[in-house]
Coordinates of C-alpha atoms in Angstrom, one line a residue:
X1 CA -30.7 -28.7 4.1
X2 CA -28.0 -29.6 1.6
X3 CA -25.1 -27.4 0.4
X4 CA -23.1 -27.4 -2.7
X5 CA -19.3 -27.0 -2.2
X6 CA -19.5 -23.3 -3.3
X7 CA -22.4 -22.6 -1.0
X8 CA -20.7 -24.3 1.9
X9 CA -17.5 -22.3 1.4
X10 CA -19.5 -19.1 1.3
X11 CA -21.3 -20.0 4.5
X12 CA -17.9 -20.9 6.0
X13 CA -16.6 -17.5 5.1
X14 CA -19.6 -15.7 6.6
X15 CA -19.4 -17.6 9.9
X16 CA -15.6 -17.2 10.2
X17 CA -15.9 -13.4 9.5
X18 CA -17.6 -13.1 12.9
X19 CA -14.5 -14.5 14.6
X20 CA -16.0 -18.0 15.1
X21 CA -13.8 -21.1 14.9
X22 CA -14.1 -23.2 11.7
X23 CA -16.1 -26.1 13.2
X24 CA -18.5 -27.6 10.8
X25 CA -21.6 -27.6 13.0
X26 CA -20.9 -24.1 14.4
X27 CA -20.5 -22.8 10.9
X28 CA -23.9 -23.8 9.7
X29 CA -25.6 -22.7 12.9
X30 CA -23.9 -19.3 12.9
X31 CA -24.2 -18.3 9.3
X32 CA -27.5 -16.4 9.2
X33 CA -26.7 -12.7 9.6
X34 CA -23.0 -13.2 10.1
X35 CA -22.0 -10.6 7.5
X36 CA -24.3 -8.1 9.0
X37 CA -22.5 -8.6 12.4
X38 CA -19.1 -8.2 10.8
X39 CA -20.1 -4.8 9.3
X40 CA -22.3 -3.7 12.1
X41 CA -20.3 -0.7 13.6
X42 CA -22.7 1.2 15.8
X43 CA -22.4 5.0 15.6
X44 CA -20.3 6.5 18.4
X45 CA -19.8 10.1 19.3
X46 CA -20.3 13.1 17.1
X47 CA -17.2 13.3 14.7
X48 CA -16.4 10.5 12.2
X49 CA -13.9 9.7 9.5
X50 CA -13.8 6.9 7.0
X51 CA -10.4 6.2 5.6
X52 CA -8.9 4.1 2.8
X53 CA -5.4 4.3 1.4
X54 CA -2.9 2.8 -1.2
X55 CA -5.7 1.2 -3.3
X56 CA -3.2 1.4 -6.2
X57 CA -6.0 1.8 -8.8
X58 CA -7.6 -1.6 -8.0
X59 CA -11.2 -1.2 -9.0
X60 CA -11.9 -4.9 -9.1
X61 CA -11.8 -7.4 -6.2
X62 CA -8.4 -9.1 -5.9
X63 CA -6.3 -11.4 -3.7
X64 CA -3.5 -9.7 -1.7
X65 CA -1.1 -11.6 0.6
X66 CA 0.1 -9.8 3.7
X67 CA 3.8 -10.0 4.5
X68 CA 5.7 -12.8 6.3
X69 CA 8.7 -10.5 6.6
X70 CA 8.3 -6.9 8.0
X71 CA 11.4 -6.4 10.1
X72 CA 11.5 -3.7 12.7
X73 CA 14.8 -2.4 14.1
X74 CA 15.8 0.0 16.9
X75 CA 12.7 1.5 18.5
X76 CA 10.5 -0.3 16.0
X77 CA 11.6 -3.8 17.1
X78 CA 8.5 -5.7 18.3
X79 CA 6.2 -2.8 17.7
X80 CA 3.3 -2.5 15.2
X81 CA 3.5 -2.6 12.2
X82 CA 6.6 -4.9 12.5
X83 CA 4.7 -8.0 13.5
X84 CA 3.7 -10.8 11.2
X85 CA 1.7 -14.0 11.3
X86 CA 0.9 -15.5 14.6
X87 CA 2.7 -12.7 16.5
X88 CA 0.5 -10.1 14.8
X89 CA -2.7 -12.1 15.6
X90 CA -1.7 -12.5 19.2
X91 CA -0.8 -8.8 19.6
X92 CA -4.2 -7.7 18.3
X93 CA -6.1 -10.6 19.9
X94 CA -7.4 -12.1 16.6
X95 CA -8.4 -15.7 16.6
X96 CA -6.4 -17.9 14.2
X97 CA -8.5 -19.6 11.5
X98 CA -10.9 -16.7 11.1
X99 CA -11.6 -14.4 8.2
X100 CA -10.0 -11.6 10.3
X101 CA -6.9 -13.7 10.6
X102 CA -6.9 -14.2 6.8
X103 CA -7.4 -10.4 6.2
X104 CA -4.5 -9.3 8.5
X105 CA -1.9 -12.1 8.1
X106 CA -0.2 -14.3 5.4
X107 CA -1.1 -17.5 7.3
X108 CA -2.4 -20.4 5.2
X109 CA -2.9 -17.8 2.5
X110 CA -3.8 -19.9 -0.5
X111 CA -6.3 -22.1 1.3
X112 CA -7.8 -19.2 3.2
X113 CA -8.1 -17.1 0.0
X114 CA -10.1 -19.9 -1.7
X115 CA -12.3 -20.1 1.3
X116 CA -13.1 -16.4 1.8
X117 CA -12.8 -15.2 -1.7
X118 CA -11.4 -12.0 -3.0
X119 CA -11.2 -8.7 -1.2
X120 CA -11.7 -5.0 -2.2
X121 CA -13.2 -3.7 -5.3
X122 CA -14.6 -0.2 -5.5
X123 CA -18.2 -1.5 -6.0
X124 CA -18.0 -3.5 -2.7
X125 CA -16.2 -0.6 -1.0
X126 CA -18.9 1.8 -2.1
X127 CA -21.6 -0.5 -0.5
X128 CA -19.7 -0.5 2.8
X129 CA -19.2 3.3 2.8
X130 CA -22.9 3.8 2.1
X131 CA -23.9 1.4 4.9
X132 CA -21.6 3.2 7.4
X133 CA -22.7 6.7 6.3
X134 CA -26.4 5.7 6.8
X135 CA -25.6 6.0 10.6
X136 CA -22.9 8.7 10.1
X137 CA -24.1 11.1 7.4
X138 CA -21.6 13.6 8.8
X139 CA -18.6 11.4 8.2
X140 CA -15.7 12.6 6.0
X141 CA -14.3 10.1 3.5
X142 CA -10.5 10.4 3.3
X143 CA -8.2 9.0 0.6
X144 CA -4.6 8.5 1.8
X145 CA -3.1 8.5 -1.7
X146 CA -1.4 6.0 -4.0
X147 CA -4.8 5.9 -5.7
X148 CA -4.3 6.8 -9.3
X149 CA -1.4 4.3 -10.0
X150 CA -1.1 0.5 -10.1
X151 CA -3.4 -0.9 -12.8
X152 CA -3.4 -1.1 -16.5
X153 CA -6.6 0.9 -17.0
X154 CA -5.3 3.7 -14.8
X155 CA -2.1 3.8 -16.8
X156 CA -3.9 3.7 -20.2
X157 CA -6.5 6.4 -19.2
X158 CA -3.8 8.7 -17.7
X159 CA -5.4 8.2 -14.2
X160 CA -8.9 9.3 -15.4
X161 CA -10.6 6.1 -14.4
X162 CA -9.5 6.5 -10.8
X163 CA -10.2 10.2 -10.7
X164 CA -13.8 9.5 -11.8
X165 CA -14.2 6.5 -9.5
X166 CA -13.1 8.5 -6.4
X167 CA -15.6 11.3 -7.3
X168 CA -18.3 8.7 -7.6
X169 CA -17.2 7.0 -4.3
X170 CA -17.7 10.3 -2.5
X171 CA -14.2 11.1 -1.5
X172 CA -14.0 14.4 0.4
X173 CA -10.2 14.9 0.8
X174 CA -7.0 13.2 -0.3
X175 CA -3.2 13.5 -0.1
X176 CA -0.8 12.2 -2.7
X177 CA 2.3 10.1 -3.6
X178 CA 2.4 8.0 -6.7
X179 CA -0.1 10.5 -8.2
X180 CA 3.0 12.6 -8.9
X181 CA 4.4 10.0 -11.3
X182 CA 1.8 11.2 -13.9
X183 CA 3.7 14.5 -13.8
X184 CA 3.1 17.9 -12.2
X185 CA 1.1 19.2 -15.1
X186 CA -1.4 16.3 -15.0
X187 CA -1.7 16.5 -11.2
X188 CA -2.5 20.2 -11.3
X189 CA -5.0 19.6 -14.2
X190 CA -6.9 17.1 -12.1
X191 CA -6.9 19.2 -9.0
X192 CA -8.0 22.4 -10.8
X193 CA -10.6 20.8 -13.1
X194 CA -11.8 17.4 -12.0
X195 CA -11.6 17.9 -8.3
X196 CA -12.7 21.5 -8.2
X197 CA -15.6 21.9 -5.7
X198 CA -15.7 18.2 -4.9
X199 CA -12.4 16.8 -3.6
X200 CA -9.8 18.7 -1.5
X201 CA -6.2 17.8 -2.5
X202 CA -4.2 18.5 0.6
X203 CA -0.4 18.7 1.2
X204 CA 1.2 20.9 3.8
X205 CA 4.7 19.8 2.8
X206 CA 4.9 20.4 -0.9
X207 CA 6.4 23.8 -1.8
X208 CA 7.9 25.6 -4.8
X209 CA 11.6 25.4 -5.1
X210 CA 12.1 29.1 -5.8
X211 CA 10.0 30.9 -3.1
X212 CA 8.8 28.0 -1.0
X213 CA 5.2 28.8 -1.6
X214 CA 2.7 26.1 -0.9
X215 CA 1.7 24.3 -4.0
X216 CA -1.5 22.8 -2.6
X217 CA -3.9 23.7 0.1
X218 CA -2.4 22.5 3.4
X219 CA -5.6 21.7 5.3
X220 CA -9.4 22.0 5.2
X221 CA -11.9 22.9 7.9
X222 CA -15.3 21.3 8.2
X223 CA -18.1 21.4 10.7
X224 CA -19.6 18.2 12.1
X225 CA -22.6 18.3 14.4
X226 CA -21.4 21.7 15.6
X227 CA -17.8 20.6 16.0
X228 CA -15.1 22.3 14.0
X229 CA -12.7 19.8 12.4
X230 CA -9.4 20.2 10.6
X231 CA -7.9 17.7 8.2
X232 CA -4.2 18.3 7.3
X233 CA -2.6 16.7 4.2
X234 CA 0.9 15.2 4.4
X235 CA 2.2 14.0 1.0
X236 CA 4.9 11.4 0.7
X237 CA 8.1 13.3 1.9
X238 CA 10.6 11.5 -0.3
X239 CA 8.8 11.7 -3.7
X240 CA 11.8 13.2 -5.6
X241 CA 14.1 10.4 -4.3
X242 CA 11.9 7.3 -4.6
X243 CA 10.3 8.4 -7.9
X244 CA 11.7 10.5 -10.8
X245 CA 12.7 14.0 -9.9
X246 CA 12.1 15.2 -13.4
X247 CA 8.4 14.6 -13.0
X248 CA 8.1 17.2 -10.3
X249 CA 11.1 19.5 -11.0
X250 CA 9.8 22.6 -9.4
X251 CA 8.5 21.3 -6.1
X252 CA 10.2 20.4 -2.8
X253 CA 8.9 17.8 -0.3
X254 CA 10.2 16.5 3.1
X255 CA 8.6 15.6 6.4
X256 CA 8.6 19.2 7.6
X257 CA 7.3 18.6 11.1
X258 CA 8.1 22.2 12.2
X259 CA 5.8 23.5 9.5
X260 CA 3.2 20.8 10.5
X261 CA 3.3 22.2 14.0
X262 CA 2.6 25.7 12.6
X263 CA -0.3 24.4 10.5
X264 CA -1.8 22.5 13.5
X265 CA -1.5 25.6 15.6
X266 CA -3.2 27.7 12.9
X267 CA -6.1 25.3 12.6
X268 CA -6.6 25.3 16.3
X269 CA -6.5 29.1 16.4
X270 CA -9.3 29.1 13.8
X271 CA -11.5 27.0 16.1
X272 CA -10.6 23.4 15.2
X273 CA -11.6 21.2 18.2
X274 CA -10.4 18.0 16.3
X275 CA -7.2 17.9 14.2
X276 CA -6.6 14.9 12.0
X277 CA -3.6 14.4 9.7
X278 CA -4.2 12.5 6.5
X279 CA -0.7 11.2 5.9
X280 CA 1.3 9.3 3.3
X281 CA 4.5 9.2 5.5
X282 CA 4.5 5.5 6.3
X283 CA 3.7 4.3 9.8
X284 CA 7.2 4.5 11.4
X285 CA 7.5 8.1 10.3
X286 CA 4.0 8.9 11.5
X287 CA 4.8 7.5 14.9
X288 CA 7.9 9.7 15.2
X289 CA 6.0 12.7 13.9
X290 CA 3.2 12.1 16.5
X291 CA 5.9 12.2 19.3
X292 CA 7.2 15.6 18.1
X293 CA 4.1 17.5 17.0
X294 CA 1.5 18.6 19.5
X295 CA -2.2 19.0 19.0
X296 CA -2.9 16.2 16.5
X297 CA -5.7 13.9 17.6
X298 CA -5.1 11.2 15.0
X299 CA -2.9 10.4 12.0
X300 CA -4.7 8.4 9.4
X301 CA -1.7 7.0 7.6
X302 CA -0.6 5.2 4.5
X303 CA 2.3 4.4 2.2
X304 CA 3.7 1.3 4.0
X305 CA 0.5 -0.8 3.3
X306 CA 0.2 -1.9 6.9
X307 CA -3.2 -3.2 7.8
X308 CA -3.4 -2.4 11.5
X309 CA -6.5 -3.5 13.4
X310 CA -6.0 -0.9 16.2
X311 CA -4.3 2.4 16.5
X312 CA -0.9 2.9 18.1
X313 CA -1.2 5.5 20.9
X314 CA 1.7 7.9 21.0
X315 CA 2.3 10.2 23.9
X316 CA 3.6 13.8 23.3
X317 CA 3.9 17.2 24.9
X318 CA 0.3 18.0 24.1
X319 CA -1.2 14.7 25.3
X320 CA -1.6 11.8 22.9
X321 CA -2.1 11.0 19.2
X322 CA -3.6 8.0 17.6
X323 CA -1.6 6.6 14.7
X324 CA -3.2 4.2 12.2
X325 CA -2.5 2.6 8.8
X326 CA -5.3 1.2 6.6
X327 CA -3.6 -1.4 4.4
X328 CA -3.8 -1.3 0.7
X329 CA -5.6 -2.4 -2.5
X330 CA -9.1 -1.3 -1.4
X331 CA -8.8 -4.2 1.0
X332 CA -9.7 -2.3 4.2
X333 CA -11.8 0.7 5.3
X334 CA -10.9 2.4 8.5
X335 CA -13.7 3.9 10.7
X336 CA -12.7 6.4 13.4
X337 CA -15.3 7.9 15.7
X338 CA -14.6 10.7 18.2
X339 CA -16.8 11.8 21.2
X340 CA -16.1 15.5 21.4
X341 CA -17.4 17.4 24.3
X342 CA -16.5 20.8 25.7
X343 CA -14.1 21.4 22.9
X344 CA -12.0 18.2 23.5
X345 CA -11.9 14.6 22.4
X346 CA -13.2 12.6 25.3
X347 CA -13.2 9.1 23.8
X348 CA -12.9 7.3 20.5
X349 CA -13.7 4.1 18.7
X350 CA -11.7 2.6 15.8
X351 CA -12.2 -0.3 13.5
X352 CA -10.4 -1.4 10.4
X353 CA -12.9 -3.4 8.4
X354 CA -11.8 -6.0 5.8
X355 CA -13.7 -5.5 2.5
X356 CA -14.8 -9.1 1.6
X357 CA -16.3 -9.1 -1.8
X358 CA -18.3 -12.2 -1.0
X359 CA -19.9 -10.6 2.0
X360 CA -20.8 -7.2 0.6
X361 CA -23.0 -6.6 -2.4
X362 CA -21.6 -4.7 -5.3
X363 CA -23.0 -1.1 -5.5
X364 CA -24.9 -1.0 -8.8
X365 CA -23.9 2.5 -9.8
X366 CA -20.2 1.9 -9.1
X367 CA -20.2 -1.5 -10.8
X368 CA -21.8 0.1 -13.9
X369 CA -19.1 2.7 -13.9
X370 CA -16.3 0.1 -13.6
X371 CA -17.8 -2.1 -16.3
X372 CA -18.0 0.9 -18.6
X373 CA -14.4 2.2 -18.0
X374 CA -13.0 -1.3 -18.6
X375 CA -15.1 -2.1 -21.7
X376 CA -12.7 -0.6 -24.3
X377 CA -9.8 -2.7 -22.9
X378 CA -11.6 -5.9 -22.1
X379 CA -9.9 -8.1 -24.7
X380 CA -6.4 -6.8 -23.9
X381 CA -7.0 -7.1 -20.1
X382 CA -8.2 -10.6 -20.4
X383 CA -5.5 -12.0 -22.6
X384 CA -4.3 -15.3 -21.1
X385 CA -0.5 -15.2 -20.9
X386 CA 0.2 -18.3 -18.8
X387 CA -1.0 -20.4 -15.9
X388 CA 0.8 -20.4 -12.6
X389 CA 1.3 -23.5 -10.5
X390 CA 2.8 -21.2 -7.8
X391 CA 1.4 -18.7 -5.4
X392 CA 2.5 -15.4 -6.9
X393 CA 2.8 -12.5 -4.4
X394 CA 5.1 -9.5 -3.8
X395 CA 4.6 -8.0 -0.4
X396 CA 7.5 -8.4 2.1
X397 CA 10.9 -6.9 2.9
X398 CA 12.7 -9.2 0.3
X399 CA 11.9 -11.1 -2.9
X400 CA 8.4 -12.4 -3.4
X401 CA 7.5 -14.9 -6.1
X402 CA 6.1 -12.3 -8.5
X403 CA 9.4 -10.3 -8.1
X404 CA 11.4 -13.5 -8.7
X405 CA 9.5 -14.2 -11.9
X406 CA 10.2 -10.6 -13.1
X407 CA 13.9 -11.0 -12.2
X408 CA 14.1 -14.3 -14.0
X409 CA 12.5 -12.8 -17.1
X410 CA 14.9 -9.9 -17.1
X411 CA 18.0 -12.1 -16.9
X412 CA 16.8 -14.4 -19.6
X413 CA 15.6 -11.8 -22.1
X414 CA 18.5 -9.3 -21.4
X415 CA 21.2 -11.9 -21.3
X416 CA 22.1 -10.7 -17.8
X417 CA 23.9 -12.4 -14.9
X418 CA 22.1 -10.3 -12.3
X419 CA 18.7 -8.6 -12.2
X420 CA 17.3 -5.8 -10.0
X421 CA 13.6 -5.1 -9.7
X422 CA 12.2 -2.2 -7.5
X423 CA 11.1 -3.1 -4.0
X424 CA 7.6 -1.6 -4.4
X425 CA 4.8 -2.8 -2.1
X426 CA 2.0 -2.7 -4.6
X427 CA 1.0 -5.7 -6.8
X428 CA -1.8 -8.2 -6.4
X429 CA -1.5 -11.9 -5.7
X430 CA -2.5 -15.0 -7.7
X431 CA -3.3 -18.4 -6.3
X432 CA -1.9 -21.7 -7.6
X433 CA -3.8 -22.7 -10.7
X434 CA -4.8 -19.1 -11.6
X435 CA -4.4 -17.8 -15.1
X436 CA -1.9 -15.0 -15.5
X437 CA -3.8 -12.5 -17.6
X438 CA -2.4 -9.4 -19.1
X439 CA -4.2 -7.4 -16.4
X440 CA -2.7 -9.5 -13.6
X441 CA 0.7 -9.0 -15.0
X442 CA 0.2 -5.2 -15.3
X443 CA -0.8 -5.1 -11.6
X444 CA 2.9 -5.6 -11.0
X445 CA 4.4 -3.1 -13.4
X446 CA 1.8 -0.4 -14.4
X447 CA 4.0 2.7 -14.0
X448 CA 4.9 5.7 -16.2
X449 CA 8.6 4.9 -16.4
X450 CA 8.7 1.2 -17.5
X451 CA 12.0 1.1 -19.5
X452 CA 14.2 -2.0 -19.0
X453 CA 17.9 -1.6 -19.0
X454 CA 21.1 -3.6 -19.2
X455 CA 24.2 -2.1 -17.6
X456 CA 27.7 -3.1 -16.6
X457 CA 28.2 -2.6 -12.9
X458 CA 31.3 -3.3 -10.9
X459 CA 31.1 -5.5 -7.8
X460 CA 31.7 -2.3 -5.7
X461 CA 28.8 -0.5 -7.4
X462 CA 26.5 -3.5 -6.8
X463 CA 27.4 -3.4 -3.1
X464 CA 26.8 0.3 -2.9
X465 CA 23.4 0.0 -4.5
X466 CA 22.3 -2.7 -2.1
X467 CA 23.8 -0.8 0.9
X468 CA 21.9 2.4 -0.1
X469 CA 18.6 0.6 -0.4
X470 CA 19.2 -1.3 2.9
X471 CA 19.7 1.9 4.7
X472 CA 16.5 3.4 3.3
X473 CA 14.7 0.4 4.8
X474 CA 16.6 -0.3 8.0
X475 CA 17.9 3.0 9.2
X476 CA 17.2 3.2 12.9
X477 CA 15.8 6.8 12.4
X478 CA 12.4 6.6 10.6
X479 CA 13.0 10.0 9.1
X480 CA 15.8 8.5 7.0
X481 CA 13.6 5.6 5.8
X482 CA 11.7 5.8 2.5
X483 CA 9.1 3.1 3.2
X484 CA 9.6 0.6 0.4
X485 CA 11.2 -2.8 0.6
X486 CA 14.6 -4.1 -0.4
X487 CA 15.4 -4.1 -4.1
X488 CA 14.5 -7.5 -5.6
X489 CA 17.6 -9.4 -6.7
X490 CA 18.0 -12.2 -9.2
X491 CA 21.1 -14.2 -10.0
X492 CA 23.3 -13.3 -7.1
X493 CA 23.2 -14.2 -3.4
X494 CA 24.1 -12.1 -0.4
X495 CA 23.9 -11.8 3.3
X496 CA 22.2 -8.9 5.1
X497 CA 22.5 -7.7 8.7
X498 CA 19.6 -5.2 9.1
X499 CA 20.9 -3.9 12.5
X500 CA 24.5 -3.3 11.3
X501 CA 25.9 0.2 10.7
X502 CA 25.4 1.9 7.4
X503 CA 27.7 0.5 4.7
X504 CA 28.2 -2.7 6.7
X505 CA 24.8 -4.5 6.2
X506 CA 25.6 -6.3 2.9
X507 CA 28.2 -9.1 2.9
X508 CA 29.1 -12.4 1.2
X509 CA 27.9 -11.4 -2.3
X510 CA 28.3 -14.4 -4.6
X511 CA 27.4 -15.3 -8.2
X512 CA 27.1 -19.0 -9.1
X513 CA 29.0 -19.9 -5.9
X514 CA 31.9 -17.5 -6.6
X515 CA 32.5 -14.2 -4.7
X516 CA 31.5 -11.1 -6.5
X517 CA 34.8 -9.1 -6.9
X518 CA 34.8 -5.3 -6.2
X519 CA 36.8 -4.5 -9.4
X520 CA 35.1 -6.9 -11.8
X521 CA 32.1 -5.9 -13.9
X522 CA 28.9 -7.8 -14.3
X523 CA 25.9 -7.5 -16.6
X524 CA 22.9 -6.3 -14.6
X525 CA 19.4 -6.0 -16.0
X526 CA 16.8 -3.7 -14.4
X527 CA 13.8 -1.5 -14.9
X528 CA 12.0 1.6 -13.6
X529 CA 15.1 3.8 -13.5
X530 CA 14.4 7.2 -12.0
X531 CA 16.9 8.9 -14.3
X532 CA 15.6 11.0 -17.1
X533 CA 15.9 10.0 -20.7
X534 CA 16.3 6.2 -20.1
X535 CA 15.3 4.2 -23.1
X536 CA 14.5 0.5 -23.3
X537 CA 11.8 -2.1 -24.0
X538 CA 8.9 -1.6 -21.6
X539 CA 8.9 -4.2 -18.8
X540 CA 5.4 -5.4 -19.7
X541 CA 6.6 -6.3 -23.2
X542 CA 9.5 -8.2 -21.9
X543 CA 7.6 -10.1 -19.2
X544 CA 4.5 -10.8 -21.4
X545 CA 6.8 -12.4 -24.0
X546 CA 8.5 -14.5 -21.3
X547 CA 5.1 -15.7 -20.0
X548 CA 3.7 -16.5 -23.4
X549 CA 6.8 -18.6 -24.2
X550 CA 6.5 -20.6 -21.0
X551 CA 2.7 -21.0 -20.8
X552 CA 3.0 -22.6 -17.4
X553 CA 4.9 -21.1 -14.5
X554 CA 6.3 -23.6 -12.0
X555 CA 9.3 -24.1 -9.9
X556 CA 9.9 -20.4 -9.1
X557 CA 12.8 -20.4 -6.6
X558 CA 12.7 -17.3 -4.5
X559 CA 16.1 -15.8 -4.1
X560 CA 16.0 -14.7 -0.4
X561 CA 19.1 -13.3 1.2
X562 CA 20.6 -14.9 4.4
X563 CA 19.7 -12.8 7.4
X564 CA 22.0 -12.1 10.3
X565 CA 21.1 -11.0 13.8
X566 CA 17.3 -11.5 13.3
X567 CA 16.7 -14.4 15.7
X568 CA 13.4 -13.9 17.5
X569 CA 12.4 -10.8 15.6
X570 CA 8.6 -10.8 15.5
X571 CA 8.6 -9.3 12.1
X572 CA 10.2 -12.4 10.6
X573 CA 8.4 -15.7 9.8
X574 CA 10.8 -17.2 7.3

């Protein structure tokens, strides 16, 4: 039997997906049926949940590099999700050099991505869901939010492509975050019209500012195989801070774990034998909530984009709670099975399955929908802006190469000395040699408040901005964290001490080798201001012009800060 290079790489991917080492002879011998073994998850127990989160409107298969920097401080030091690379693989007993290692870590990313191909895509996700539901017809499909935002087509259709895709996918319940950036009116329109009778939109922690009435249904009850089950929604608690307040002016948010306890107790009183929270808190916040609220069997979490192969078990006054996080970009599907007997959870099984597009067939109905919704925009999406000689990625606590490209474009086009770009965790990856299409660029910046700005900030103001963001990221109390990453910085250098006290983390700010002076002003370019009424060229117009002019992207020098006090931190692989 002879193999072409493409066929061999596909066989290689299939064999490695089973966890086998990449030995040539073993690969060929192990290939038949390997994909079936990867996705063979025997039914267990009598209550089941399928969970995806933070897909960020990615309907097509993509590449997505996991972080090499995900620093944990205080109680989170050395604890999942703050493990990267080899430390993560060792913690979860994943063999290096396998498809699982590629899915869950950044290691050898470019080479492994070429070997295993793209991940995600709603057509491939749909096939996996149907396969799992064949043995679990009772399973609920839960969407953890950040679903409607993150792609050009979602932005251009006002989220309608994702709303329709989720209905076709068979989502039963969801909780929100970036959904709110389409505005309160649009969210309510979708909930009351598109979702009515099909998808429950749940949030126990969103209330009106005047009378503190619940805006959305806090939880839903369902019966599975004679077992009453409750799913409680937990929207992103810091929406009016991390995103524009003017988009949701009449609603309050917050963690609200006291109210969560009341909702759990109410659901139990109504007969719920299993209580699951569908959360968009972020994993550290979920772990703290699990330690404080009794009666939750599992928190299926999102927001921080952490692909965790196994749950964290948190002890509390009522027993224990499983805390999971299911990654991002339609890259993973979580499968949680409970064995419930005599009114209690007796045992569980959990798997987080990577969605390898090469190993799962595209569901014909979903693929037809995707093709149809993209058709009116095909030429615009496919416009070739440039070719990259660099690996372009975003995910990590500090600048990625995509972020650096955006900062470089801002400084050049705005005539700025310094650039700030938001530390969001969404944004797909491109391999060296890939074409930067208009669509790939939009994956980094498709939001509803895209205006670019040029301001004069004093050195003191610049330090204050960096200190505030650093505290959001590295505050030792998870309830004071907001889940994103450090603002991306171009032009200037600085030192950061994540474990230092608030206001003392940022030091040694310099520009072109000279100290930044507190009383001196500097030209700072940026985009995505959360202030109302900001005007400016949309970021996609600025960056697309920059790319068209260059045609080839090479020599991107990532502007990483110098880290202090991080020696031995397992969340750091720099």
